[in-house]
XYZ file of C-alpha atoms in Angstrom:
679
model
C -32.754 6.568 -9.883
C -35.877 8.564 -9.061
C -38.833 7.032 -7.273
C -40.408 6.091 -3.966
C -41.565 3.410 -1.569
C -44.542 1.854 -3.342
C -47.148 -0.049 -1.325
C -49.919 -1.362 -3.592
C -50.774 -3.914 -0.895
C -52.327 -1.021 1.053
C -54.819 -0.536 -1.784
C -56.100 -4.119 -1.912
C -54.141 -4.561 -5.154
C -56.715 -2.425 -7.008
C -55.806 -2.605 -10.736
C -57.244 0.853 -11.355
C -54.969 2.363 -8.717
C -51.992 0.585 -10.277
C -52.891 1.850 -13.728
C -53.226 5.431 -12.489
C -49.978 5.148 -10.513
C -48.091 4.090 -13.624
C -49.440 7.113 -15.511
C -48.370 9.425 -12.685
C -44.944 7.789 -12.321
C -44.222 8.528 -15.965
C -45.479 12.079 -15.559
C -43.171 12.627 -12.580
C -40.241 11.031 -14.441
C -39.908 8.358 -11.778
C -38.125 5.197 -12.875
C -37.437 3.060 -9.765
C -39.782 2.026 -6.953
C -39.031 0.203 -3.685
C -41.709 -2.485 -3.454
C -42.797 -4.895 -0.727
C -41.553 -3.086 2.379
C -43.764 -4.225 5.286
C -45.731 -6.426 2.883
C -45.429 -9.733 4.766
C -49.140 -10.216 5.461
C -49.979 -9.509 1.821
C -47.419 -12.131 0.762
C -48.239 -14.723 3.455
C -51.688 -13.994 4.971
C -51.518 -17.193 7.014
C -48.674 -19.525 7.808
C -47.542 -21.430 4.737
C -50.083 -19.786 2.398
C -48.293 -17.560 -0.102
C -50.033 -15.049 -2.380
C -47.490 -13.632 -4.820
C -49.945 -12.939 -7.648
C -50.415 -9.253 -6.784
C -46.651 -8.731 -6.763
C -46.387 -10.550 -10.097
C -48.916 -8.100 -11.528
C -47.062 -5.054 -10.159
C -43.622 -6.102 -11.437
C -44.945 -7.233 -14.816
C -46.753 -3.921 -15.223
C -43.508 -2.130 -14.363
C -41.761 -4.143 -17.078
C -44.341 -3.039 -19.645
C -43.733 0.598 -18.730
C -39.965 0.871 -18.283
C -40.063 1.141 -14.484
C -37.668 -0.768 -12.215
C -37.805 -1.983 -8.620
C -35.770 -2.478 -5.505
C -37.602 -5.537 -4.182
C -37.836 -5.553 -0.399
C -37.660 -8.376 2.078
C -40.624 -7.792 4.437
C -38.914 -8.559 7.740
C -39.329 -5.040 9.144
C -42.783 -5.950 10.478
C -44.011 -9.476 11.205
C -47.671 -10.495 10.659
C -50.104 -10.890 13.560
C -50.496 -14.631 13.010
C -46.779 -15.104 13.620
C -46.787 -13.134 16.873
C -49.825 -15.078 18.069
C -48.461 -18.507 17.201
C -44.807 -17.815 18.071
C -44.685 -15.131 20.815
C -40.934 -15.673 21.135
C -40.442 -13.603 17.964
C -41.528 -10.475 19.885
C -38.880 -8.407 21.580
C -38.178 -8.170 25.280
C -37.312 -4.705 26.609
C -34.440 -3.767 28.886
C -36.994 -4.009 31.713
C -37.340 -7.747 30.840
C -40.992 -7.380 29.749
C -41.965 -8.940 26.420
C -43.673 -6.586 23.978
C -47.178 -7.126 22.719
C -47.826 -7.387 18.994
C -47.611 -4.071 17.163
C -45.343 -1.372 15.774
C -42.448 -2.350 13.531
C -39.050 -3.885 14.246
C -40.730 -5.503 17.205
C -38.919 -8.783 16.668
C -35.903 -10.572 18.073
C -32.934 -10.885 15.719
C -31.751 -13.950 17.661
C -35.057 -15.889 17.633
C -34.604 -19.198 15.755
C -38.252 -19.132 14.675
C -38.031 -15.639 13.252
C -34.818 -16.461 11.420
C -36.428 -19.597 10.017
C -39.491 -17.673 8.797
C -37.346 -14.943 7.229
C -35.234 -17.536 5.432
C -38.320 -19.222 3.992
C -39.868 -15.950 2.822
C -36.644 -14.665 1.276
C -35.940 -17.973 -0.461
C -39.381 -17.905 -2.093
C -38.940 -14.265 -3.137
C -35.549 -15.023 -4.655
C -36.799 -18.101 -6.512
C -39.653 -16.144 -8.001
C -38.119 -12.728 -8.701
C -34.310 -12.731 -8.671
C -34.251 -13.049 -12.475
C -37.157 -10.680 -13.093
C -36.053 -8.002 -15.604
C -37.229 -5.026 -13.503
C -35.584 -6.049 -10.216
C -32.356 -4.059 -9.874
C -31.570 -5.238 -6.349
C -32.791 -6.268 -2.921
C -33.957 -3.778 -0.300
C -33.187 -5.659 2.946
C -35.748 -5.054 5.700
C -36.253 -1.421 6.728
C -34.267 0.825 9.072
C -32.748 -1.760 11.409
C -32.957 -0.468 14.980
C -33.109 -1.155 18.729
C -32.319 -4.266 20.764
C -33.865 -7.285 22.484
C -33.157 -8.628 25.986
C -34.876 -12.014 25.809
C -33.329 -15.288 27.010
C -32.063 -16.071 23.499
C -30.276 -12.712 23.386
C -28.855 -13.146 26.899
C -27.308 -16.482 25.906
C -26.026 -15.017 22.645
C -24.479 -12.091 24.558
C -22.685 -14.470 26.932
C -21.412 -16.478 23.989
C -20.222 -13.279 22.304
C -18.351 -12.293 25.466
C -16.769 -15.725 25.850
C -15.580 -15.554 22.259
C -14.125 -12.080 22.818
C -12.474 -12.542 26.226
C -11.930 -16.266 26.564
C -11.870 -16.202 30.366
C -13.796 -14.516 33.139
C -10.537 -13.138 34.507
C -9.960 -11.293 31.241
C -13.530 -9.984 31.207
C -13.359 -8.824 34.832
C -10.109 -7.005 34.129
C -11.491 -5.318 31.003
C -14.711 -4.311 32.747
C -12.867 -3.304 35.971
C -15.502 -5.181 37.964
C -13.497 -4.999 41.176
C -15.083 -1.555 41.551
C -18.168 -1.873 43.815
C -17.424 -5.612 44.171
C -19.091 -6.488 40.875
C -16.693 -9.298 39.940
C -18.329 -12.131 37.978
C -17.516 -15.705 38.970
C -19.742 -17.446 36.414
C -20.751 -16.603 32.841
C -24.369 -17.240 33.802
C -24.264 -14.250 36.175
C -23.857 -11.811 33.292
C -26.951 -10.071 31.964
C -27.460 -7.197 29.574
C -27.693 -3.652 31.009
C -31.043 -2.955 32.671
C -32.726 0.053 34.306
C -33.317 -2.050 37.422
C -29.970 -3.848 37.287
C -26.402 -3.244 36.142
C -26.014 -0.117 34.007
C -22.963 1.731 35.349
C -20.159 -0.545 34.150
C -19.084 1.470 31.137
C -17.143 -1.319 29.436
C -20.177 -3.601 29.797
C -22.405 -0.950 28.230
C -19.941 -0.658 25.364
C -19.810 -4.399 24.837
C -23.611 -4.642 24.843
C -23.804 -2.004 22.112
C -21.117 -3.823 20.164
C -23.016 -7.082 20.563
C -26.289 -5.506 19.411
C -24.554 -4.216 16.288
C -22.923 -7.586 15.596
C -26.197 -9.448 16.157
C -28.081 -7.072 13.853
C -25.414 -7.404 11.177
C -25.576 -11.178 11.576
C -29.346 -11.072 11.098
C -28.867 -8.915 8.000
C -26.342 -11.439 6.691
C -28.861 -14.191 7.471
C -31.501 -12.349 5.413
C -29.144 -11.946 2.481
C -27.917 -15.569 2.354
C -30.980 -17.158 0.645
C -31.114 -14.273 -1.838
C -27.460 -14.601 -2.848
C -27.714 -18.401 -2.951
C -30.122 -18.093 -5.878
C -28.645 -15.058 -7.653
C -25.311 -13.867 -6.301
C -25.100 -11.053 -8.848
C -28.110 -9.065 -7.662
C -26.902 -6.307 -5.277
C -28.304 -5.791 -1.790
C -28.833 -2.631 0.227
C -30.394 -1.786 3.587
C -31.737 1.686 4.245
C -29.812 3.181 7.165
C -30.799 6.226 9.217
C -29.545 9.704 10.081
C -26.380 8.942 12.146
C -28.483 6.466 14.135
C -26.688 6.025 17.437
C -27.805 2.478 18.252
C -25.872 0.637 15.527
C -22.282 1.024 14.354
C -22.911 1.378 10.629
C -19.281 0.668 9.762
C -19.973 -2.983 10.602
C -22.530 -3.178 7.749
C -20.027 -2.394 5.017
C -18.966 -6.026 4.576
C -22.509 -7.350 4.039
C -24.086 -4.620 1.875
C -23.200 -4.126 -1.780
C -24.670 -0.618 -1.879
C -25.095 1.880 0.968
C -28.413 3.697 1.191
C -29.964 5.917 3.821
C -33.111 7.860 4.678
C -32.721 11.646 4.949
C -35.356 14.045 6.203
C -33.682 17.481 6.285
C -35.161 19.982 8.704
C -32.895 22.915 7.884
C -35.822 25.126 6.876
C -37.052 25.128 10.493
C -34.146 27.185 11.829
C -33.401 30.883 11.517
C -29.799 30.159 10.531
C -30.148 27.051 8.429
C -26.477 26.449 7.671
C -25.713 24.263 10.709
C -28.648 21.941 10.024
C -27.824 21.863 6.323
C -24.224 21.018 7.252
C -25.441 18.186 9.514
C -27.218 16.504 6.617
C -24.212 17.084 4.388
C -22.074 15.397 7.064
C -24.414 12.415 6.974
C -24.287 12.220 3.180
C -20.480 12.298 3.331
C -20.422 9.638 6.039
C -22.676 7.234 4.140
C -20.593 7.776 1.014
C -17.436 7.088 3.028
C -18.767 3.789 4.403
C -17.750 2.059 1.189
C -14.632 4.030 0.447
C -16.274 6.810 -1.565
C -18.548 4.628 -3.673
C -21.769 6.471 -4.629
C -24.651 5.769 -2.270
C -28.426 5.910 -2.661
C -30.842 8.340 -1.050
C -33.482 5.685 -0.364
C -36.025 7.819 1.477
C -36.789 11.519 1.702
C -39.983 13.503 1.777
C -41.263 15.395 -1.250
C -43.193 17.727 1.044
C -43.425 17.340 4.814
C -43.186 14.753 7.560
C -45.725 13.963 10.267
C -43.467 12.997 13.162
C -41.550 16.191 13.971
C -42.761 18.578 16.699
C -43.738 20.967 13.907
C -44.068 19.569 10.388
C -43.377 22.642 8.297
C -43.927 22.624 4.549
C -41.001 22.828 2.191
C -40.747 26.338 0.808
C -40.455 26.857 -2.966
C -37.077 25.592 -4.112
C -36.414 23.466 -1.047
C -37.316 20.162 -2.660
C -34.879 20.626 -5.526
C -32.212 21.904 -3.139
C -32.520 19.117 -0.548
C -32.593 16.458 -3.273
C -29.572 17.766 -5.164
C -27.778 18.218 -1.834
C -27.701 14.413 -1.637
C -26.524 14.122 -5.240
C -23.810 16.720 -4.606
C -22.331 14.564 -1.854
C -22.387 11.308 -3.818
C -25.924 9.962 -4.151
C -26.961 8.349 -7.426
C -30.655 8.428 -6.518
C -33.471 10.509 -5.070
C -36.202 8.306 -3.571
C -39.161 9.193 -1.366
C -41.301 7.872 1.399
C -43.775 7.376 -0.067
C -45.423 7.307 -3.484
C -49.091 7.493 -2.484
C -50.351 8.665 0.895
C -51.842 6.023 3.141
C -55.537 6.449 3.971
C -55.061 5.566 7.607
C -52.762 4.726 10.490
C -49.715 6.567 11.810
C -48.325 7.948 8.548
C -51.544 8.921 6.770
C -50.481 12.585 6.915
C -46.831 11.994 6.031
C -45.766 13.623 2.776
C -46.013 11.675 -0.478
C -45.762 12.281 -4.203
C -49.470 11.565 -4.716
C -51.700 13.267 -2.168
C -55.119 12.082 -0.971
C -56.662 14.158 -3.763
C -55.214 11.545 -6.117
C -54.106 13.637 -9.106
C -51.043 15.468 -10.417
C -52.346 19.016 -9.979
C -50.532 19.784 -6.731
C -47.479 21.875 -5.879
C -45.673 18.831 -4.489
C -46.227 16.748 -7.622
C -44.966 19.614 -9.789
C -41.821 19.861 -7.603
C -41.199 16.123 -7.999
C -41.715 16.243 -11.761
C -39.392 19.253 -12.045
C -36.686 17.380 -10.140
C -37.208 14.319 -12.346
C -36.518 16.452 -15.396
C -33.360 17.866 -13.846
C -32.103 14.414 -12.853
C -32.398 13.360 -16.495
C -30.024 16.221 -17.338
C -27.484 15.061 -14.731
C -26.956 11.442 -15.814
C -23.370 12.340 -16.734
C -22.689 12.593 -12.989
C -23.709 8.979 -12.260
C -20.880 6.971 -10.743
C -18.604 9.963 -10.188
C -16.703 10.435 -6.945
C -15.998 13.172 -4.415
C -12.272 14.104 -4.379
C -11.840 14.584 -0.629
C -8.381 15.419 0.717
C -9.746 15.939 4.241
C -11.254 13.431 6.668
C -13.214 14.085 9.861
C -13.427 11.200 12.340
C -16.952 10.455 13.586
C -16.609 7.158 15.378
C -19.540 5.172 16.815
C -17.680 3.379 19.604
C -15.992 6.603 20.654
C -19.398 8.294 20.566
C -20.881 5.638 22.861
C -17.993 5.953 25.296
C -17.978 9.769 25.351
C -21.689 9.931 26.127
C -21.432 7.279 28.875
C -18.311 8.656 30.553
C -19.878 10.516 33.530
C -17.773 13.657 33.427
C -16.611 16.312 32.867
C -20.103 17.354 31.678
C -22.940 14.881 32.007
C -25.427 17.215 30.386
C -24.134 18.726 27.201
C -21.006 16.777 26.340
C -22.284 17.361 22.798
C -20.216 14.884 20.804
C -22.276 15.160 17.622
C -22.374 18.969 17.762
C -18.622 19.033 18.316
C -17.940 16.941 15.231
C -20.378 19.096 13.283
C -18.686 22.339 14.310
C -15.396 21.125 12.826
C -17.082 19.693 9.749
C -19.039 22.899 9.159
C -15.844 24.920 8.857
C -15.069 22.926 5.718
C -18.694 22.994 4.522
C -18.764 26.790 4.804
C -15.627 27.009 2.672
C -16.702 24.458 0.071
C -14.051 21.882 0.936
C -15.014 18.228 0.226
C -14.746 15.929 3.250
C -14.847 12.222 3.968
C -16.379 11.260 7.326
C -14.646 8.144 8.655
C -14.180 6.126 11.820
C -10.877 5.805 13.664
C -10.018 2.519 11.941
C -10.118 4.164 8.494
C -7.203 4.612 6.104
C -5.542 7.954 6.916
C -2.831 7.729 4.276
C -4.940 9.022 1.383
C -5.653 12.366 3.090
C -3.673 15.539 3.604
C -5.635 16.464 6.728
C -7.331 14.337 9.403
C -9.479 15.955 12.100
C -10.404 13.986 15.249
C -12.810 15.923 17.496
C -13.003 14.521 21.038
C -11.189 11.251 20.288
C -11.806 10.204 23.903
C -11.356 6.500 23.113
C -8.273 5.422 21.192
C -8.478 1.811 20.107
C -5.354 -0.375 19.682
C -3.135 0.665 16.801
C -4.922 3.963 16.156
C -2.391 6.130 17.988
C 0.431 4.466 16.083
C -1.273 5.016 12.721
C -1.900 8.683 13.528
C 1.757 9.022 14.457
C 2.793 7.476 11.129
C 0.383 9.749 9.263
C 1.846 12.896 10.797
C 5.457 11.708 10.536
C 4.865 11.073 6.830
C 3.780 14.663 6.190
C 0.093 14.725 7.152
C -1.683 17.362 9.202
C -3.623 16.140 12.241
C -6.016 18.133 14.435
C -7.203 16.866 17.829
C -9.207 18.506 20.581
C -9.795 18.497 24.333
C -10.970 15.209 25.855
C -8.856 13.020 23.581
C -6.710 9.996 24.363
C -8.437 9.371 27.701
C -9.458 5.687 27.523
C -8.734 2.485 25.631
C -11.240 0.232 23.841
C -12.571 -1.038 27.188
C -13.130 2.482 28.537
C -10.172 2.026 30.906
C -8.196 5.224 31.471
C -4.698 5.354 30.044
C -2.067 5.466 32.757
C 0.941 7.749 32.502
C -0.892 10.861 31.340
C -3.422 12.014 28.770
C -3.757 12.125 25.775
C -2.388 8.599 26.045
C -1.178 7.185 22.715
C -1.475 10.651 21.114
C 0.793 12.382 23.613
C 4.031 12.118 21.658
C 2.415 13.096 18.351
C 0.696 16.153 19.859
C 3.601 17.162 22.087
C 1.424 18.052 25.077
C 0.324 16.660 28.448
C -3.229 17.234 29.680
C -3.369 17.645 33.450
C -7.020 18.636 34.069
C -10.228 19.553 32.249
C -12.678 22.176 33.475
C -16.385 21.657 32.850
C -18.041 25.080 32.592
C -21.646 25.846 33.467
C -23.849 26.736 30.490
C -23.808 30.439 31.392
C -20.019 30.558 31.786
C -17.461 31.435 29.145
C -13.740 32.068 28.809
C -11.702 33.237 25.864
C -8.637 32.233 23.945
C -6.279 34.946 22.770
C -4.102 34.336 19.730
C -0.396 34.931 20.219
C 1.100 37.696 18.129
C 3.134 36.435 15.194
C 1.832 32.855 15.402
C 2.609 30.885 12.213
C -1.086 30.532 11.283
C -1.483 34.331 11.397
C -4.559 33.987 13.624
C -5.494 37.238 15.356
C -7.821 38.417 18.082
C -9.767 36.685 20.838
C -12.510 34.064 20.612
C -15.107 32.883 23.118
C -14.859 29.354 24.529
C -17.523 27.508 26.506
C -18.362 24.213 28.190
C -14.907 22.564 28.242
C -11.458 24.007 28.897
C -8.487 21.665 29.224
C -5.356 22.580 31.128
C -2.343 21.367 29.158
C 1.456 21.581 29.368
C 3.898 21.701 26.474
C 6.120 18.708 25.738
C 7.652 19.949 22.506
C 4.622 21.716 21.046
C 4.420 25.466 20.360
C 1.690 27.696 21.823
C -0.472 29.520 19.260
C -3.136 30.867 21.641
C -3.657 31.089 25.399
C -6.566 31.323 27.828
C -7.649 34.864 28.687
C -9.388 34.347 32.024
C -9.745 32.294 35.202
C -6.871 30.797 37.208
C -5.492 29.206 34.047
C -5.208 32.494 32.128
C -2.042 32.432 30.043
C -1.915 28.640 29.778
C -1.826 27.093 26.262
C -5.214 26.782 24.565
C -4.073 26.060 20.993
C -0.806 24.339 20.103
C 1.083 22.893 17.166
C 3.721 20.174 17.258
C 6.051 19.619 14.337
C 6.486 15.872 14.188
C 8.510 14.245 11.425
C 7.412 15.757 8.123
C 3.972 16.824 9.390
C 2.163 18.851 12.034
C -0.251 18.012 14.847
C -2.545 20.697 16.264
C -4.374 20.568 19.597
C -7.414 22.664 20.576
C -7.709 22.639 24.360
C -11.123 24.348 24.547
C -14.509 24.312 22.824
C -14.464 27.484 20.754
C -17.166 29.377 18.890
C -17.788 28.633 15.213
C -15.992 31.768 14.050
C -12.783 30.393 15.533
C -13.221 27.051 13.780
C -13.721 28.827 10.473
C -10.690 31.104 10.948
C -8.459 28.262 12.105
C -9.385 25.850 9.336
C -9.176 28.553 6.677
C -5.484 28.799 7.495
C -5.033 25.028 7.788
C -6.628 24.537 4.364
C -4.094 26.940 2.859
C -1.167 25.456 4.765
C -2.011 21.883 3.750
C -2.690 22.936 0.140
C -6.210 21.489 0.155
C -8.369 22.348 -2.852
C -11.883 23.674 -2.265
C -14.568 23.279 -4.924
C -14.145 26.952 -5.833
C -11.124 29.178 -5.293
C -13.352 32.036 -4.113
C -14.994 32.985 -0.831
C -18.595 31.828 -0.422
C -21.446 33.872 1.095
C -22.862 32.817 4.459
C -25.228 29.804 4.209
C -23.951 28.965 0.723
C -21.778 25.926 0.066
C -20.049 24.505 -2.996
C -19.625 20.751 -3.343
C -17.839 18.765 -6.021
C -18.055 15.429 -7.830
C -15.627 14.407 -10.563
C -15.115 11.752 -13.226
C -11.420 12.601 -13.514
C -11.938 14.578 -16.712
C -14.661 16.999 -15.645
C -15.650 18.494 -12.299
C -19.305 18.998 -11.418
C -19.810 21.865 -8.972
C -23.028 22.118 -6.953
C -23.699 25.628 -5.670
C -26.371 25.552 -2.954
C -28.018 28.434 -1.120
C -29.564 27.405 2.196
C -30.849 30.876 3.056
C -34.121 32.627 2.275
C -32.222 35.467 0.557
C -30.781 35.672 -2.949
C -26.993 35.245 -2.896
C -24.307 36.149 -5.417
C -21.406 33.729 -5.818
C -18.195 34.865 -7.485
C -16.588 32.212 -9.670
C -12.883 31.716 -10.196
C -11.217 32.165 -13.573
C -12.047 28.728 -14.948
C -14.670 28.222 -17.658
C -18.052 26.863 -16.490
C -21.235 25.704 -18.168
C -24.644 25.282 -16.518
C -25.947 21.701 -16.568
C -29.566 22.456 -15.688
C -32.222 23.711 -18.066
C -34.604 26.209 -16.514
C -38.130 26.981 -17.716
C -37.714 24.742 -20.728
C -34.855 26.769 -22.281
C -31.142 26.057 -22.168
C -28.826 28.354 -20.261
C -26.582 30.364 -22.527
C -23.433 28.270 -22.682
C -20.544 29.572 -20.587
C -21.436 31.002 -17.188
C -20.209 34.507 -16.353
C -17.783 35.396 -13.577
C -20.597 35.470 -11.036
C -23.853 33.652 -10.536
C -26.985 34.589 -8.590
C -28.563 31.891 -6.462
C -32.173 32.543 -5.593
C -33.394 31.767 -2.071
C -33.038 28.002 -1.570
C -31.538 27.923 -5.039
C -29.143 25.389 -6.536
C -27.059 25.391 -9.708
C -24.894 22.632 -11.131
C -21.854 23.759 -13.093
C -19.426 21.758 -15.217
C -15.777 22.526 -15.853
C -12.757 20.737 -17.264
C -10.597 19.225 -14.535
C -7.278 20.995 -14.148
């Protein structure tokens, strides 16, 4: 699928604009548009008055020209008449002040009126279009986000808590409200966290975030119900966002048929672009993992630039093809843009689009889009293929919330996301495919599971990790793990709590270092991983004692010099490693290079990759498709292994000459897609 958000309602449904857009869509080899996002006023200009004729014309014209549509529900932005007549649909902030009309997602997911209006709109859309030949699925709302603190939401929160805990005694115990005499004696006393009220009860903060996710998912389910009631076969998706912290995306997997997300890579802004490129690869892998490895959709990206970053730098030549095929390499079956035609006014009038204000195809951006469209036509064999990951990295929303709310050992710079990325990047640098999962995921299908800063360990997780290692798996954990349970209550009896037996260590203390401070870890001579030398560590150093584990490296400085900093515990048929300090990236790469060998994990290529180059793999079980991607501004030479490869892309209108040689040159920001028989 190749296309964009299409908003003909912004152009007063001008038939000449539609006609020209169709011509340009064909020229750019675009075949699927997302239509109707934020189009509520165009569909219902006043309450109960529906004007679907313009949408009829758009979809029928698509049908005449072989173009398809993800048809959107317009709930992402309510019309002004609704806010005026029913002010309760507008959100209330954490400060308990109701918003004025404006912006988007400025509506309460709990509001009975808003739910009623959404149901009516979606029912009418489904009745009219669910059997239309160009509609391939429903695009539900747009980028769900944020929360509401109105009276409806307060009552819903109390009901959610009553359902979860049953009694106030159970809630008070879980929230540890005896601290500061905050014990609740009536459900009515409980309110959501507020800047001028309660905000330091960590378990309460966690439960509010959980409630917001559940309420948003419930609203999404409410949106979907009238659509499925009329045509249950038409799939639904909702465009998610770049590791958006406010909602636990794992909760959406049961209500969405297809996962999609909006990616706006910024890796060309940095001098060393590999870490930012790896971050977007991590996101692609996470969204693919949400539905067990099923291909996802890249629902939004920019064909040129954005308008909301501090500096909106243009994509350099090659970057559009590279960033688009980066998504495909990690499991996307689409490349879609925001948006097709630039808006004339308002906040995104200068945001990148396929068709610029000049209105024709003679632009660099349009040529880039058309070039990509041609390449996507050559890659249809890859549709539906999977990523054969033998490694999983845990990136868990609830753990993330708890880590960042914990108040110690570092309140500025706990860096959960960067920590996960540093472990993930070690695999990215070496071309090893990875699934990104939460702690409730299935570990049994992997050879290696990595859990950076697993501060919170929910019930049953420690036991499943123990079973995984005992059965022959390799597990890697780090400092600040096994500290609290699902209610953010500290485990008694010693950290890392439920992981202590598996890891074979006891954590006594953790040292938070100032930003300018550093220590080092020194690898023991003759350690089984054959690690050598010393590596810098910063920010966090944990002081641990052995309880069956073996020391692989020790601290080099401070009063804890000589204490274990890296350990391994042989447990059952497997091994569990523990990193006690936050080490530099070179250590992560060296460590995981040895772990990859030890666990017999297959990278995409059996050769070493240049810096800022990665190799990613998709497979249909018969053939492997290898994406070689250069995220640097320098040409890079990649050595291939001894297998036979063919190039899947046609450059400059001529086919590549069959079998690829033993090496391949990637131009700056270059990408090649190779095919080989699966061994």
